[in-house]
Short mmCIF file of C-alpha atoms in Angstrom, two decimals:
data_model
loop_
_atom_site.label_atom_id
_atom_site.label_comp_id
_atom_site.label_asym_id
_atom_site.label_seq_id
_atom_site.Cartn_x
_atom_site.Cartn_y
_atom_site.Cartn_z
CA UNK A 1 -56.49 -27.13 20.67
CA UNK A 2 -56.92 -30.53 22.26
CA UNK A 3 -58.64 -33.79 21.55
CA UNK A 4 -61.79 -34.71 23.47
CA UNK A 5 -62.62 -38.33 22.87
CA UNK A 6 -62.92 -41.65 24.62
CA UNK A 7 -59.75 -43.43 25.68
CA UNK A 8 -59.11 -46.65 23.83
CA UNK A 9 -56.41 -49.25 23.79
CA UNK A 10 -53.97 -48.85 20.91
CA UNK A 11 -52.78 -52.08 19.27
CA UNK A 12 -49.02 -52.64 19.31
CA UNK A 13 -48.95 -52.59 15.51
CA UNK A 14 -50.52 -49.14 15.52
CA UNK A 15 -47.94 -47.92 18.03
CA UNK A 16 -45.17 -49.25 15.81
CA UNK A 17 -46.56 -47.41 12.80
CA UNK A 18 -46.82 -44.18 14.78
CA UNK A 19 -43.26 -44.56 16.04
CA UNK A 20 -41.96 -45.12 12.52
CA UNK A 21 -43.92 -42.14 11.25
CA UNK A 22 -42.59 -39.97 14.06
CA UNK A 23 -39.02 -40.93 13.08
CA UNK A 24 -39.73 -39.98 9.48
CA UNK A 25 -41.19 -36.66 10.57
CA UNK A 26 -38.14 -35.84 12.61
CA UNK A 27 -40.28 -33.69 14.90
CA UNK A 28 -41.16 -31.21 12.18
CA UNK A 29 -43.06 -31.07 8.92
CA UNK A 30 -42.98 -33.90 6.43
CA UNK A 31 -40.11 -34.03 3.94
CA UNK A 32 -41.22 -34.29 0.33
CA UNK A 33 -39.32 -35.44 -2.72
CA UNK A 34 -38.92 -34.17 -6.25
CA UNK A 35 -40.97 -36.34 -8.62
CA UNK A 36 -38.73 -35.74 -11.61
CA UNK A 37 -35.55 -37.54 -12.60
CA UNK A 38 -34.95 -35.00 -15.32
CA UNK A 39 -32.24 -34.66 -17.91
CA UNK A 40 -31.85 -31.00 -17.04
CA UNK A 41 -33.29 -28.42 -14.67
CA UNK A 42 -33.37 -24.65 -14.55
CA UNK A 43 -35.19 -22.00 -12.51
CA UNK A 44 -34.89 -24.13 -9.40
CA UNK A 45 -36.71 -27.04 -10.96
CA UNK A 46 -39.78 -25.22 -12.26
CA UNK A 47 -38.85 -25.75 -15.91
CA UNK A 48 -37.94 -29.39 -16.19
CA UNK A 49 -37.84 -31.96 -18.92
CA UNK A 50 -40.00 -34.88 -17.93
CA UNK A 51 -38.11 -38.15 -17.74
CA UNK A 52 -39.09 -41.06 -19.94
CA UNK A 53 -40.18 -42.93 -16.84
CA UNK A 54 -42.21 -40.32 -14.98
CA UNK A 55 -42.30 -40.93 -11.26
CA UNK A 56 -45.46 -42.00 -9.53
CA UNK A 57 -47.39 -39.39 -7.55
CA UNK A 58 -49.80 -41.66 -5.74
CA UNK A 59 -51.45 -45.09 -5.71
CA UNK A 60 -54.84 -45.93 -7.20
CA UNK A 61 -56.53 -49.05 -5.83
CA UNK A 62 -60.07 -50.25 -6.66
CA UNK A 63 -62.46 -49.46 -3.80
CA UNK A 64 -63.51 -52.94 -2.70
CA UNK A 65 -66.07 -51.59 -0.23
CA UNK A 66 -68.06 -49.91 -3.01
CA UNK A 67 -68.29 -53.20 -4.93
CA UNK A 68 -69.78 -55.25 -2.09
CA UNK A 69 -73.55 -55.27 -1.73
CA UNK A 70 -74.44 -58.71 -0.31
CA UNK A 71 -73.07 -58.89 3.23
CA UNK A 72 -75.20 -60.66 5.86
CA UNK A 73 -75.74 -58.58 8.97
CA UNK A 74 -73.76 -60.96 11.17
CA UNK A 75 -70.72 -60.57 8.93
CA UNK A 76 -70.84 -56.76 8.67
CA UNK A 77 -68.44 -56.11 11.55
CA UNK A 78 -65.81 -58.52 10.27
CA UNK A 79 -66.08 -57.25 6.70
CA UNK A 80 -65.86 -53.60 7.78
CA UNK A 81 -62.73 -54.47 9.75
CA UNK A 82 -61.16 -56.16 6.73
CA UNK A 83 -62.01 -53.16 4.53
CA UNK A 84 -60.29 -50.91 7.06
CA UNK A 85 -57.23 -53.16 6.77
CA UNK A 86 -57.27 -52.59 2.99
CA UNK A 87 -57.26 -48.84 3.65
CA UNK A 88 -54.31 -49.22 6.00
CA UNK A 89 -52.43 -51.24 3.40
CA UNK A 90 -52.86 -48.45 0.84
CA UNK A 91 -51.69 -45.88 3.38
CA UNK A 92 -48.61 -47.96 4.15
CA UNK A 93 -47.85 -48.43 0.46
CA UNK A 94 -48.25 -44.71 -0.23
CA UNK A 95 -45.92 -43.85 2.62
CA UNK A 96 -43.32 -46.27 1.26
CA UNK A 97 -43.79 -44.70 -2.18
CA UNK A 98 -43.08 -41.29 -0.71
CA UNK A 99 -39.94 -42.35 1.17
CA UNK A 100 -38.14 -44.17 -1.66
CA UNK A 101 -37.85 -41.51 -4.37
CA UNK A 102 -34.13 -41.99 -4.92
CA UNK A 103 -34.53 -45.74 -5.32
CA UNK A 104 -37.31 -45.11 -7.84
CA UNK A 105 -35.05 -42.82 -9.85
CA UNK A 106 -32.36 -45.48 -9.96
CA UNK A 107 -34.68 -48.39 -10.83
CA UNK A 108 -37.71 -47.82 -13.11
CA UNK A 109 -39.22 -51.13 -11.89
CA UNK A 110 -38.89 -50.27 -8.21
CA UNK A 111 -42.48 -49.12 -7.70
CA UNK A 112 -43.93 -52.15 -9.44
CA UNK A 113 -41.62 -54.73 -7.87
CA UNK A 114 -41.21 -53.33 -4.37
CA UNK A 115 -44.54 -51.58 -3.74
CA UNK A 116 -47.37 -52.49 -6.09
CA UNK A 117 -46.75 -56.25 -6.43
CA UNK A 118 -46.45 -56.88 -2.67
CA UNK A 119 -49.49 -54.66 -2.13
CA UNK A 120 -51.50 -56.77 -4.58
CA UNK A 121 -50.57 -59.96 -2.71
CA UNK A 122 -51.55 -58.45 0.65
CA UNK A 123 -54.82 -57.13 -0.75
CA UNK A 124 -55.69 -60.49 -2.27
CA UNK A 125 -55.25 -62.19 1.11
CA UNK A 126 -57.68 -59.72 2.72
CA UNK A 127 -60.18 -59.99 -0.16
CA UNK A 128 -60.09 -63.79 0.20
CA UNK A 129 -60.93 -63.39 3.89
CA UNK A 130 -63.80 -61.05 3.03
CA UNK A 131 -65.23 -63.61 0.62
CA UNK A 132 -64.89 -66.34 3.23
CA UNK A 133 -66.59 -64.27 5.94
CA UNK A 134 -69.51 -63.42 3.65
CA UNK A 135 -70.00 -67.04 2.60
CA UNK A 136 -69.71 -68.37 6.17
CA UNK A 137 -72.49 -66.01 7.23
CA UNK A 138 -74.83 -67.35 4.55
CA UNK A 139 -74.14 -64.74 1.90
CA UNK A 140 -72.92 -65.18 -1.65
CA UNK A 141 -69.61 -63.41 -2.16
CA UNK A 142 -68.71 -62.27 -5.64
CA UNK A 143 -66.06 -64.64 -7.01
CA UNK A 144 -64.64 -61.78 -9.08
CA UNK A 145 -63.58 -59.67 -6.10
CA UNK A 146 -60.02 -60.94 -6.60
CA UNK A 147 -59.89 -58.79 -9.73
CA UNK A 148 -59.85 -55.75 -7.41
CA UNK A 149 -56.57 -56.73 -5.73
CA UNK A 150 -54.24 -54.99 -8.16
CA UNK A 151 -53.36 -51.30 -7.83
CA UNK A 152 -51.64 -48.91 -10.20
CA UNK A 153 -49.33 -45.96 -9.84
CA UNK A 154 -50.62 -42.56 -10.91
CA UNK A 155 -47.80 -40.56 -12.50
CA UNK A 156 -47.15 -36.91 -11.78
CA UNK A 157 -47.67 -34.59 -14.71
CA UNK A 158 -45.25 -31.84 -15.64
CA UNK A 159 -46.10 -28.73 -13.56
CA UNK A 160 -47.29 -25.78 -15.63
CA UNK A 161 -46.10 -22.60 -13.93
CA UNK A 162 -48.15 -20.45 -16.29
CA UNK A 163 -51.38 -22.11 -15.30
CA UNK A 164 -51.14 -22.14 -11.54
CA UNK A 165 -54.45 -20.30 -11.23
CA UNK A 166 -56.70 -22.57 -13.27
CA UNK A 167 -60.15 -21.05 -13.73
CA UNK A 168 -62.01 -23.89 -15.33
CA UNK A 169 -65.16 -23.08 -13.42
CA UNK A 170 -65.04 -26.23 -11.33
CA UNK A 171 -65.23 -28.72 -14.19
CA UNK A 172 -64.71 -32.14 -12.68
CA UNK A 173 -61.61 -33.99 -13.76
CA UNK A 174 -62.83 -37.36 -12.56
CA UNK A 175 -59.82 -37.74 -10.31
CA UNK A 176 -57.35 -37.85 -13.20
CA UNK A 177 -56.00 -34.30 -13.28
CA UNK A 178 -52.59 -34.90 -11.74
CA UNK A 179 -51.01 -31.56 -12.57
CA UNK A 180 -49.78 -31.48 -9.03
CA UNK A 181 -46.28 -30.06 -9.03
CA UNK A 182 -43.37 -32.21 -8.05
CA UNK A 183 -43.58 -33.26 -4.43
CA UNK A 184 -44.82 -35.95 -2.15
CA UNK A 185 -44.59 -37.21 1.38
CA UNK A 186 -42.24 -39.42 3.30
CA UNK A 187 -43.62 -41.21 6.33
CA UNK A 188 -43.45 -44.95 5.83
CA UNK A 189 -46.25 -45.99 8.15
CA UNK A 190 -45.80 -49.76 7.92
CA UNK A 191 -43.67 -50.04 11.04
CA UNK A 192 -40.65 -51.17 9.00
CA UNK A 193 -37.52 -49.31 8.02
CA UNK A 194 -36.83 -49.28 4.28
CA UNK A 195 -33.77 -51.35 3.41
CA UNK A 196 -32.63 -49.12 0.58
CA UNK A 197 -31.35 -46.47 2.95
CA UNK A 198 -33.56 -43.75 1.51
CA UNK A 199 -35.85 -43.16 4.49
CA UNK A 200 -34.44 -39.76 5.32
CA UNK A 201 -32.21 -39.06 2.31
CA UNK A 202 -34.93 -39.06 -0.36
CA UNK A 203 -36.61 -35.89 0.85
CA UNK A 204 -35.17 -33.13 -1.30
CA UNK A 205 -37.55 -30.35 -0.34
CA UNK A 206 -37.70 -29.28 -4.00
CA UNK A 207 -40.86 -27.50 -5.05
CA UNK A 208 -42.85 -28.36 -1.93
CA UNK A 209 -45.05 -25.26 -2.28
CA UNK A 210 -43.65 -24.04 1.01
CA UNK A 211 -46.21 -26.07 2.95
CA UNK A 212 -44.38 -29.34 3.59
CA UNK A 213 -47.31 -31.55 2.62
CA UNK A 214 -48.52 -33.78 -0.21
CA UNK A 215 -50.85 -31.23 -1.69
CA UNK A 216 -52.78 -29.19 -2.27
CA UNK A 217 -51.00 -27.57 -5.18
CA UNK A 218 -51.41 -24.38 -7.14
CA UNK A 219 -53.55 -26.11 -9.74
CA UNK A 220 -56.04 -27.09 -7.01
CA UNK A 221 -57.03 -23.42 -6.48
CA UNK A 222 -59.07 -20.98 -8.51
CA UNK A 223 -59.99 -17.31 -8.05
CA UNK A 224 -63.74 -17.49 -7.45
CA UNK A 225 -64.27 -14.18 -9.25
CA UNK A 226 -63.09 -15.80 -12.51
CA UNK A 227 -65.59 -18.67 -12.29
CA UNK A 228 -68.83 -18.43 -14.25
CA UNK A 229 -72.09 -18.97 -12.27
CA UNK A 230 -73.03 -22.63 -12.51
CA UNK A 231 -75.98 -23.17 -10.15
CA UNK A 232 -79.42 -21.52 -9.87
CA UNK A 233 -79.83 -18.74 -7.29
CA UNK A 234 -80.36 -20.05 -3.77
CA UNK A 235 -82.91 -19.00 -1.20
CA UNK A 236 -80.58 -16.34 0.16
CA UNK A 237 -78.47 -18.33 2.57
CA UNK A 238 -76.70 -20.67 0.18
CA UNK A 239 -79.18 -23.53 0.67
CA UNK A 240 -81.66 -24.49 -2.01
CA UNK A 241 -84.64 -26.41 -0.67
CA UNK A 242 -85.88 -29.43 -2.61
CA UNK A 243 -89.46 -28.44 -1.84
CA UNK A 244 -91.54 -27.03 -4.71
CA UNK A 245 -95.10 -28.30 -5.15
CA UNK A 246 -94.49 -31.19 -2.77
CA UNK A 247 -93.16 -30.45 0.72
CA UNK A 248 -91.81 -26.92 1.03
CA UNK A 249 -91.07 -26.49 4.72
CA UNK A 250 -87.80 -26.78 6.60
CA UNK A 251 -86.39 -27.58 10.01
CA UNK A 252 -83.16 -26.02 11.29
CA UNK A 253 -81.17 -27.45 14.19
CA UNK A 254 -78.45 -25.46 15.99
CA UNK A 255 -75.56 -27.60 17.20
CA UNK A 256 -72.61 -25.19 17.37
CA UNK A 257 -69.22 -25.42 15.68
CA UNK A 258 -67.44 -28.03 17.82
CA UNK A 259 -66.83 -25.72 20.78
CA UNK A 260 -66.14 -28.84 22.86
CA UNK A 261 -63.14 -29.77 20.68
CA UNK A 262 -64.40 -33.24 19.88
CA UNK A 263 -61.93 -34.61 17.32
CA UNK A 264 -60.83 -38.07 16.28
CA UNK A 265 -59.73 -39.90 13.15
CA UNK A 266 -62.36 -42.64 13.46
CA UNK A 267 -65.36 -43.30 11.23
CA UNK A 268 -68.17 -45.05 13.06
CA UNK A 269 -70.15 -45.60 9.85
CA UNK A 270 -67.44 -47.04 7.60
CA UNK A 271 -65.06 -48.58 10.12
CA UNK A 272 -66.86 -49.37 13.40
CA UNK A 273 -64.51 -50.76 16.03
CA UNK A 274 -61.39 -49.63 14.11
CA UNK A 275 -59.11 -47.02 15.65
CA UNK A 276 -58.05 -44.41 13.05
CA UNK A 277 -60.43 -45.90 10.48
CA UNK A 278 -60.71 -42.57 8.65
CA UNK A 279 -56.97 -41.77 8.43
CA UNK A 280 -57.93 -38.10 8.81
CA UNK A 281 -59.35 -35.96 11.60
CA UNK A 282 -63.05 -35.11 11.88
CA UNK A 283 -64.96 -32.23 13.44
CA UNK A 284 -68.05 -33.36 15.37
CA UNK A 285 -71.17 -31.46 16.31
CA UNK A 286 -74.28 -32.87 17.91
CA UNK A 287 -73.60 -36.21 19.58
CA UNK A 288 -70.70 -36.06 22.02
CA UNK A 289 -69.93 -39.78 22.28
CA UNK A 290 -69.03 -40.51 18.68
CA UNK A 291 -65.97 -42.62 18.05
CA UNK A 292 -65.26 -45.96 16.42
CA UNK A 293 -66.43 -47.87 19.49
CA UNK A 294 -69.78 -46.15 20.08
CA UNK A 295 -72.84 -48.41 19.93
CA UNK A 296 -76.31 -47.19 19.06
CA UNK A 297 -77.04 -47.32 22.78
CA UNK A 298 -74.01 -45.13 23.48
CA UNK A 299 -75.25 -42.59 20.95
CA UNK A 300 -78.76 -42.60 22.41
CA UNK A 301 -77.44 -42.06 25.96
CA UNK A 302 -74.88 -39.38 25.03
CA UNK A 303 -74.90 -35.64 25.57
CA UNK A 304 -75.45 -33.40 22.57
CA UNK A 305 -74.18 -29.97 21.56
CA UNK A 306 -77.51 -29.23 19.84
CA UNK A 307 -79.73 -26.60 21.45
CA UNK A 308 -82.67 -28.98 21.11
CA UNK A 309 -81.57 -31.75 23.46
CA UNK A 310 -83.84 -34.20 21.65
CA UNK A 311 -81.43 -34.03 18.70
CA UNK A 312 -78.55 -36.36 19.57
CA UNK A 313 -77.70 -36.90 15.93
CA UNK A 314 -74.06 -36.90 14.97
CA UNK A 315 -72.91 -34.57 12.21
CA UNK A 316 -69.25 -34.83 11.25
CA UNK A 317 -66.87 -33.83 8.47
CA UNK A 318 -63.11 -33.72 7.80
CA UNK A 319 -61.45 -30.72 9.38
CA UNK A 320 -60.21 -27.84 7.27
CA UNK A 321 -56.56 -26.92 7.88
CA UNK A 322 -54.38 -23.95 7.06
CA UNK A 323 -50.97 -25.33 6.14
CA UNK A 324 -49.04 -22.56 7.87
CA UNK A 325 -46.53 -24.68 9.78
CA UNK A 326 -48.57 -24.82 12.99
CA UNK A 327 -48.11 -28.04 14.95
CA UNK A 328 -51.58 -29.06 16.04
CA UNK A 329 -52.42 -31.47 18.86
CA UNK A 330 -52.30 -34.33 16.31
CA UNK A 331 -49.06 -33.23 14.61
CA UNK A 332 -47.41 -36.59 15.34
CA UNK A 333 -50.53 -38.76 15.42
CA UNK A 334 -52.00 -41.17 12.92
CA UNK A 335 -54.82 -39.41 11.17
CA UNK A 336 -52.94 -36.15 11.66
CA UNK A 337 -49.39 -35.13 10.81
CA UNK A 338 -48.11 -38.71 10.68
CA UNK A 339 -50.35 -39.22 7.64
CA UNK A 340 -49.79 -35.88 5.94
CA UNK A 341 -52.67 -33.92 7.52
CA UNK A 342 -50.70 -30.95 8.77
CA UNK A 343 -51.29 -27.37 9.86
CA UNK A 344 -53.72 -25.36 11.93
CA UNK A 345 -57.25 -26.73 12.25
CA UNK A 346 -59.79 -24.09 11.29
CA UNK A 347 -63.17 -24.27 12.96
CA UNK A 348 -66.19 -23.12 11.04
CA UNK A 349 -67.53 -19.74 12.13
CA UNK A 350 -71.01 -21.02 11.37
CA UNK A 351 -72.45 -24.50 10.89
CA UNK A 352 -75.92 -24.26 9.36
CA UNK A 353 -77.77 -27.58 9.58
CA UNK A 354 -81.13 -27.72 7.86
CA UNK A 355 -83.62 -30.38 6.75
CA UNK A 356 -85.79 -29.58 3.71
CA UNK A 357 -88.51 -31.23 1.64
CA UNK A 358 -89.14 -32.94 -1.69
CA UNK A 359 -90.50 -31.50 -4.95
CA UNK A 360 -92.87 -34.37 -5.67
CA UNK A 361 -94.26 -35.54 -2.37
CA UNK A 362 -94.47 -35.33 1.37
CA UNK A 363 -91.53 -36.76 3.30
CA UNK A 364 -91.60 -39.64 5.75
CA UNK A 365 -89.70 -39.92 9.02
CA UNK A 366 -86.08 -41.06 8.98
CA UNK A 367 -85.58 -44.21 11.04
CA UNK A 368 -83.52 -43.77 14.18
CA UNK A 369 -79.80 -44.53 13.64
CA UNK A 370 -80.07 -44.08 9.87
CA UNK A 371 -76.56 -43.57 8.50
CA UNK A 372 -75.80 -41.44 5.44
CA UNK A 373 -72.49 -40.52 3.83
CA UNK A 374 -72.43 -37.88 1.11
CA UNK A 375 -69.36 -37.25 -1.02
CA UNK A 376 -66.41 -39.61 -1.38
CA UNK A 377 -63.19 -39.39 0.62
CA UNK A 378 -61.45 -41.35 -2.16
CA UNK A 379 -62.87 -39.48 -5.15
CA UNK A 380 -59.43 -38.52 -6.49
CA UNK A 381 -58.68 -42.18 -7.26
CA UNK A 382 -62.27 -43.53 -7.36
CA UNK A 383 -63.53 -40.95 -9.85
CA UNK A 384 -66.36 -38.49 -9.38
CA UNK A 385 -69.39 -40.82 -9.31
CA UNK A 386 -69.98 -40.18 -5.60
CA UNK A 387 -68.34 -36.76 -5.30
CA UNK A 388 -70.98 -34.40 -3.96
CA UNK A 389 -69.67 -31.76 -1.56
CA UNK A 390 -68.84 -28.34 -3.02
CA UNK A 391 -66.90 -25.21 -2.11
CA UNK A 392 -67.55 -21.54 -2.75
CA UNK A 393 -67.28 -18.09 -1.19
CA UNK A 394 -69.86 -15.91 0.52
CA UNK A 395 -71.36 -13.58 -2.05
CA UNK A 396 -70.47 -16.02 -4.85
CA UNK A 397 -72.52 -19.09 -3.96
CA UNK A 398 -74.00 -19.32 -7.43
CA UNK A 399 -70.49 -20.63 -8.31
CA UNK A 400 -69.99 -24.04 -6.72
CA UNK A 401 -66.70 -25.95 -7.12
CA UNK A 402 -66.22 -29.68 -6.67
CA UNK A 403 -62.63 -30.10 -7.85
CA UNK A 404 -61.07 -26.75 -6.89
CA UNK A 405 -60.50 -24.79 -3.70
CA UNK A 406 -61.78 -21.21 -4.02
CA UNK A 407 -59.60 -18.16 -3.50
CA UNK A 408 -62.07 -15.68 -2.05
CA UNK A 409 -61.74 -11.88 -2.42
CA UNK A 410 -61.21 -9.67 0.61
CA UNK A 411 -64.29 -9.66 2.85
CA UNK A 412 -65.57 -12.98 1.48
CA UNK A 413 -65.36 -16.28 3.38
CA UNK A 414 -64.96 -19.90 2.31
CA UNK A 415 -68.16 -21.97 2.23
CA UNK A 416 -68.40 -25.78 2.26
CA UNK A 417 -71.80 -27.17 1.27
CA UNK A 418 -73.11 -30.74 1.44
CA UNK A 419 -76.61 -31.79 0.34
CA UNK A 420 -77.37 -35.34 1.42
CA UNK A 421 -79.26 -38.15 -0.26
CA UNK A 422 -82.99 -37.81 0.45
CA UNK A 423 -84.52 -41.05 -0.88
CA UNK A 424 -84.58 -44.09 1.44
CA UNK A 425 -85.30 -47.75 0.69
CA UNK A 426 -87.86 -47.86 3.51
CA UNK A 427 -86.16 -50.73 5.35
CA UNK A 428 -82.48 -50.39 6.18
CA UNK A 429 -80.53 -47.95 8.34
CA UNK A 430 -77.31 -48.87 6.52
CA UNK A 431 -76.02 -51.03 3.67
CA UNK A 432 -72.87 -53.00 2.99
CA UNK A 433 -71.30 -50.23 0.92
CA UNK A 434 -73.05 -47.54 3.04
CA UNK A 435 -74.77 -46.12 -0.07
CA UNK A 436 -77.34 -48.56 -1.48
CA UNK A 437 -79.98 -47.91 1.20
CA UNK A 438 -80.26 -44.21 0.24
CA UNK A 439 -80.21 -42.32 -3.06
CA UNK A 440 -80.47 -38.85 -4.55
CA UNK A 441 -83.70 -37.64 -6.11
CA UNK A 442 -84.15 -37.88 -9.88
CA UNK A 443 -84.12 -34.79 -12.10
CA UNK A 444 -87.88 -34.32 -11.56
CA UNK A 445 -87.38 -34.44 -7.78
CA UNK A 446 -88.95 -37.85 -7.27
CA UNK A 447 -87.48 -41.02 -5.79
CA UNK A 448 -86.77 -44.05 -8.02
CA UNK A 449 -86.99 -47.80 -7.37
CA UNK A 450 -89.78 -47.54 -4.82
CA UNK A 451 -87.67 -45.45 -2.45
CA UNK A 452 -89.42 -43.00 -0.12
CA UNK A 453 -88.68 -39.30 0.26
CA UNK A 454 -87.14 -38.35 3.61
CA UNK A 455 -86.08 -34.91 4.87
CA UNK A 456 -82.97 -33.81 2.99
CA UNK A 457 -80.10 -32.82 5.26
CA UNK A 458 -78.15 -29.78 4.08
CA UNK A 459 -75.00 -28.63 5.87
CA UNK A 460 -73.35 -25.29 5.13
CA UNK A 461 -70.05 -24.42 6.84
CA UNK A 462 -68.51 -20.94 6.75
CA UNK A 463 -64.80 -20.34 7.41
CA UNK A 464 -62.65 -17.25 7.75
CA UNK A 465 -59.61 -18.41 5.77
CA UNK A 466 -56.63 -16.27 4.76
CA UNK A 467 -56.51 -16.27 0.97
CA UNK A 468 -53.56 -18.32 -0.31
CA UNK A 469 -51.09 -16.65 -2.66
CA UNK A 470 -49.83 -18.31 -5.84
CA UNK A 471 -46.44 -17.26 -7.15
CA UNK A 472 -44.34 -18.95 -9.84
CA UNK A 473 -46.65 -21.94 -9.93
CA UNK A 474 -46.51 -22.55 -6.19
CA UNK A 475 -49.07 -21.87 -3.50
CA UNK A 476 -48.14 -20.34 -0.14
CA UNK A 477 -50.13 -21.11 3.03
CA UNK A 478 -52.83 -23.12 1.28
CA UNK A 479 -55.84 -24.55 3.07
CA UNK A 480 -57.16 -28.06 2.50
CA UNK A 481 -59.60 -30.64 3.81
CA UNK A 482 -58.12 -33.58 5.69
CA UNK A 483 -58.02 -36.82 3.75
CA UNK A 484 -56.44 -40.20 3.15
CA UNK A 485 -52.75 -39.52 2.40
CA UNK A 486 -52.84 -41.03 -1.09
CA UNK A 487 -55.66 -38.64 -2.08
CA UNK A 488 -53.21 -35.68 -2.05
CA UNK A 489 -55.70 -33.36 -0.30
CA UNK A 490 -57.75 -32.90 -3.46
CA UNK A 491 -60.89 -30.80 -2.92
CA UNK A 492 -62.99 -33.39 -4.75
CA UNK A 493 -62.52 -35.71 -1.75
CA UNK A 494 -64.55 -33.49 0.61
CA UNK A 495 -67.42 -35.37 2.25
CA UNK A 496 -69.85 -35.32 5.15
CA UNK A 497 -71.40 -37.92 7.48
CA UNK A 498 -74.62 -38.17 9.49
CA UNK A 499 -76.28 -40.57 11.91
CA UNK A 500 -79.86 -39.75 12.89
CA UNK A 501 -80.30 -39.89 16.66
CA UNK A 502 -83.33 -37.62 17.02
CA UNK A 503 -85.96 -39.00 19.33
CA UNK A 504 -89.17 -40.09 17.62
CA UNK A 505 -91.15 -37.10 18.83
CA UNK A 506 -88.69 -34.61 17.37
CA UNK A 507 -88.49 -36.48 14.06
CA UNK A 508 -92.29 -36.35 13.80
CA UNK A 509 -92.07 -32.58 14.38
CA UNK A 510 -89.46 -32.26 11.62
CA UNK A 511 -91.68 -34.16 9.17
CA UNK A 512 -94.79 -32.17 10.14
CA UNK A 513 -93.00 -28.82 9.65
CA UNK A 514 -91.65 -29.79 6.26
CA UNK A 515 -94.89 -31.28 4.95
CA UNK A 516 -96.98 -28.33 6.16
CA UNK A 517 -94.69 -25.78 4.49
CA UNK A 518 -93.51 -24.17 7.74
CA UNK A 519 -89.97 -23.14 8.63
CA UNK A 520 -89.24 -24.46 12.10
CA UNK A 521 -86.31 -24.72 14.46
#
């Protein structure tokens, strides 16, 4: 499987990071370290006494981008670039965390002194620049943004081998359930060799679930047949239309399943102009010219994979991988194996893309180039406020999971579902935090704060995934969504992105179908 995307120049710093990561990889899978400096071990480490100073599993930093709302348009590009730098800093810090396990065992202050404190200083410098750029452009930057500079370590909890198949019915843990076994990753990613000599020696390969990656872990999976139904019955295909007494129609667009192999680790919405702004690989359907450097004009002039050539919208989501040891095309690339996203990329067998109505009212047309993100790629550390995507299995879609991966029975397939925000502020195609210009409907189906109802995008992806096997508290050949390395491949981080590039005539047709109660395609 190859990459099909626009060539771009790679900064020297990025090349240095990739080279360092490739050295850490050693040409194979990542090497992960035992989290526990225990007083004793037995059963190959599965029954361990937790040390007084539990080791840190990952790094939790406040999401600065979600706290910024007043950014003048002429400063948006600079601010987005600085926010991408903050993401890179976290990635670098996480990779250093994962390659210095022995030093951490020897010095309980190592993480604070050598990783978190320098990270805080670097973050503060970037936050200061963000404030300056906002103020220079005529905005009013929040003076309290500096309070977001500090990060904390999230400790690993003792693995529970008797509870590897947790059937809590998808109850959300808010990103704080760290019962994640005892492993982590070891590519440094900051272009610098560690001076403590632990770059290669720290990887002990103890309890790595047999997958050689920083998650997912046994506790991230649940047998779907043990989960109680938790959503109302759907309309038969897994999608529940908003329409009731308001606008009850629908419009379906057919855009394939990325047959053209369009992959990259960019995110045009969040990090325009930034190579590898997502730190994980995306599938793309629809628009065929989507990367970090695509302008609205590029999108409008591009080819599309959609059957209706008037739909040049871009629909994209993190790839799903089977961690079976396969070296994909991006095995040594940033966004791929160099950042812990390893294994065989699984394409969806079906990608159902539908727009539906609103319970309370007719819908209005989406503006061209409207951008919407649903779900949160950082929900494991951010908490579940913006977590929205869910997982299930065919035949069991009345059981939706946000914080677990489903283990489907024989003959059933994995389903990823994303229902997008469907209330719009009536003015903006984007906002500084990429969320404020759109919102979800209220419980009664209406839009609050003077927002207008727009067609709700619903995306349902179906995958044929070999069911993972859990034995002795470890999971063999798990599957996982791609993500930022410090998010440990948690299912709660699944998300989906959309840019509307339908021509005006087609959008009017979509609105007319929905408001008249017809099902169109």
